[in-house]
mmCIF file of C-alpha atoms in Angstrom:
data_model
loop_
_atom_site.group_PDB
_atom_site.id
_atom_site.type_symbol
_atom_site.label_atom_id
_atom_site.label_comp_id
_atom_site.label_asym_id
_atom_site.label_seq_id
_atom_site.Cartn_x
_atom_site.Cartn_y
_atom_site.Cartn_z
ATOM 1 C CA MET A 14 95.710 98.752 100.100
ATOM 2 C CA ILE A 15 96.308 99.980 96.548
ATOM 3 C CA ARG A 16 100.050 100.061 97.176
ATOM 4 C CA GLU A 17 99.947 96.436 98.389
ATOM 5 C CA ARG A 18 98.041 95.361 95.251
ATOM 6 C CA ASP A 19 100.542 97.197 93.017
ATOM 7 C CA SER A 20 103.373 95.432 94.833
ATOM 8 C CA LEU A 21 101.787 92.017 94.236
ATOM 9 C CA ALA A 22 101.247 92.810 90.555
ATOM 10 C CA SER A 23 104.962 93.374 90.117
ATOM 11 C CA THR A 24 105.871 90.138 91.919
ATOM 12 C CA VAL A 25 106.999 87.311 89.638
ATOM 13 C CA VAL A 26 106.628 83.727 90.806
ATOM 14 C CA ILE A 27 107.871 80.563 89.129
ATOM 15 C CA VAL A 28 105.629 77.623 90.039
ATOM 16 C CA LEU A 29 107.318 74.252 89.635
ATOM 17 C CA ASP A 30 105.378 71.006 89.155
ATOM 18 C CA GLY A 31 102.806 72.874 87.096
ATOM 19 C CA GLY A 32 101.700 69.637 85.477
ATOM 20 C CA THR A 33 100.271 68.335 88.752
ATOM 21 C CA ASP A 34 96.918 69.174 90.310
ATOM 22 C CA ALA A 35 98.745 70.772 93.246
ATOM 23 C CA GLY A 36 100.901 72.838 90.888
ATOM 24 C CA ARG A 37 97.938 74.080 88.876
ATOM 25 C CA ARG A 38 96.061 75.014 92.068
ATOM 26 C CA LEU A 39 99.096 76.894 93.358
ATOM 27 C CA ALA A 40 99.533 78.762 90.072
ATOM 28 C CA ARG A 41 95.852 79.760 90.033
ATOM 29 C CA ARG A 42 96.101 80.968 93.642
ATOM 30 C CA GLU A 43 99.161 83.092 92.817
ATOM 31 C CA LEU A 44 97.359 84.584 89.810
ATOM 32 C CA ALA A 45 94.246 85.272 91.889
ATOM 33 C CA ASP A 46 96.443 87.112 94.385
ATOM 34 C CA GLY A 47 97.605 89.363 91.548
ATOM 35 C CA ARG A 48 101.081 87.994 90.926
ATOM 36 C CA ARG A 49 102.647 87.315 87.530
ATOM 37 C CA VAL A 50 103.288 83.588 87.190
ATOM 38 C CA ALA A 51 105.497 81.304 85.123
ATOM 39 C CA VAL A 52 104.227 77.734 85.352
ATOM 40 C CA VAL A 53 106.822 75.037 84.669
ATOM 41 C CA ALA A 54 105.812 71.491 83.759
ATOM 42 C CA ARG A 55 107.610 68.658 82.010
ATOM 43 C CA HIS A 56 104.962 68.862 79.288
ATOM 44 C CA ALA A 57 103.325 72.218 78.578
ATOM 45 C CA CYS A 58 99.984 70.601 77.725
ATOM 46 C CA ASP A 59 99.726 69.460 81.372
ATOM 47 C CA ALA A 60 99.665 73.070 82.581
ATOM 48 C CA VAL A 61 98.007 74.950 79.734
ATOM 49 C CA GLU A 62 94.636 75.138 81.522
ATOM 50 C CA VAL A 63 96.194 77.645 83.939
ATOM 51 C CA LEU A 64 96.398 80.124 81.059
ATOM 52 C CA HIS A 65 92.628 80.296 80.562
ATOM 53 C CA GLY A 66 91.098 83.537 81.733
ATOM 54 C CA HIS A 67 94.387 85.378 82.264
ATOM 55 C CA SER A 68 96.143 87.837 79.996
ATOM 56 C CA ALA A 69 99.441 86.843 78.421
ATOM 57 C CA ASP A 70 101.217 89.641 80.265
ATOM 58 C CA ARG A 71 100.495 87.899 83.599
ATOM 59 C CA VAL A 72 101.114 84.206 82.945
ATOM 60 C CA MET A 73 103.251 81.868 80.869
ATOM 61 C CA VAL A 74 103.762 78.108 80.679
ATOM 62 C CA ILE A 75 107.182 76.586 80.044
ATOM 63 C CA ALA A 76 107.924 72.934 79.319
ATOM 64 C CA ALA A 77 111.165 71.918 81.042
ATOM 65 C CA ASP A 78 112.868 69.429 83.318
ATOM 66 C CA VAL A 79 114.065 71.735 86.085
ATOM 67 C CA ASP A 80 116.491 69.065 87.328
ATOM 68 C CA ASP A 81 118.510 69.605 84.136
ATOM 69 C CA PRO A 82 120.768 72.647 84.718
ATOM 70 C CA ARG A 83 120.651 73.699 81.048
ATOM 71 C CA GLN A 84 116.874 73.569 80.956
ATOM 72 C CA TRP A 85 116.608 75.430 84.278
ATOM 73 C CA SER A 86 118.891 78.113 82.876
ATOM 74 C CA GLY A 87 116.565 78.398 79.893
ATOM 75 C CA VAL A 88 113.549 78.731 82.197
ATOM 76 C CA THR A 89 115.090 81.568 84.173
ATOM 77 C CA ALA A 90 116.219 83.317 80.987
ATOM 78 C CA ARG A 91 112.721 83.140 79.464
ATOM 79 C CA VAL A 92 110.989 84.322 82.631
ATOM 80 C CA THR A 93 113.408 87.208 83.041
ATOM 81 C CA ALA A 94 113.016 88.164 79.369
ATOM 82 C CA LYS A 95 109.211 88.238 79.685
ATOM 83 C CA PHE A 96 108.699 89.652 83.175
ATOM 84 C CA GLY A 97 112.017 91.417 83.838
ATOM 85 C CA ARG A 98 112.739 89.607 87.101
ATOM 86 C CA ILE A 99 112.135 86.560 89.284
ATOM 87 C CA ASP A 100 111.087 87.091 92.881
ATOM 88 C CA THR A 101 110.148 83.629 94.076
ATOM 89 C CA VAL A 102 110.383 80.005 93.001
ATOM 90 C CA VAL A 103 107.891 77.648 94.623
ATOM 91 C CA ARG A 104 107.332 73.926 94.361
ATOM 92 C CA ALA A 105 103.777 72.714 94.730
ATOM 93 C CA GLU A 106 103.266 71.011 98.065
ATOM 94 C CA GLY A 107 101.958 67.509 97.663
ATOM 95 C CA ALA A 108 103.041 67.264 94.046
ATOM 96 C CA THR A 109 104.162 63.848 92.928
ATOM 97 C CA LEU A 110 107.539 64.128 91.268
ATOM 98 C CA ARG A 111 108.668 61.704 88.604
ATOM 99 C CA ALA A 112 112.301 60.712 88.539
ATOM 100 C CA SER A 113 114.172 61.042 85.263
ATOM 101 C CA ALA A 114 115.122 57.738 83.706
#
């Protein structure tokens, strides 16, 4: 059991659509399960509530449009710089996506 918990603590998840209710719920669930989480939203203020109650070494919020290859590259670079790796990228189920103009 301890080994499983240690394994989860080293797992790094990027949660997309972090500015949606579904994205924030998913990020909180991943944090509750012990994972380190990078929450990505178009506007950081939409996802900042996920930070509350968690130490900075377990969670970060990044403002980016992940459909833009340059911004996505920046996201992965920042997550890797902070956490050392990326294990999983998940998109919140039921999130409403806005198309870029």
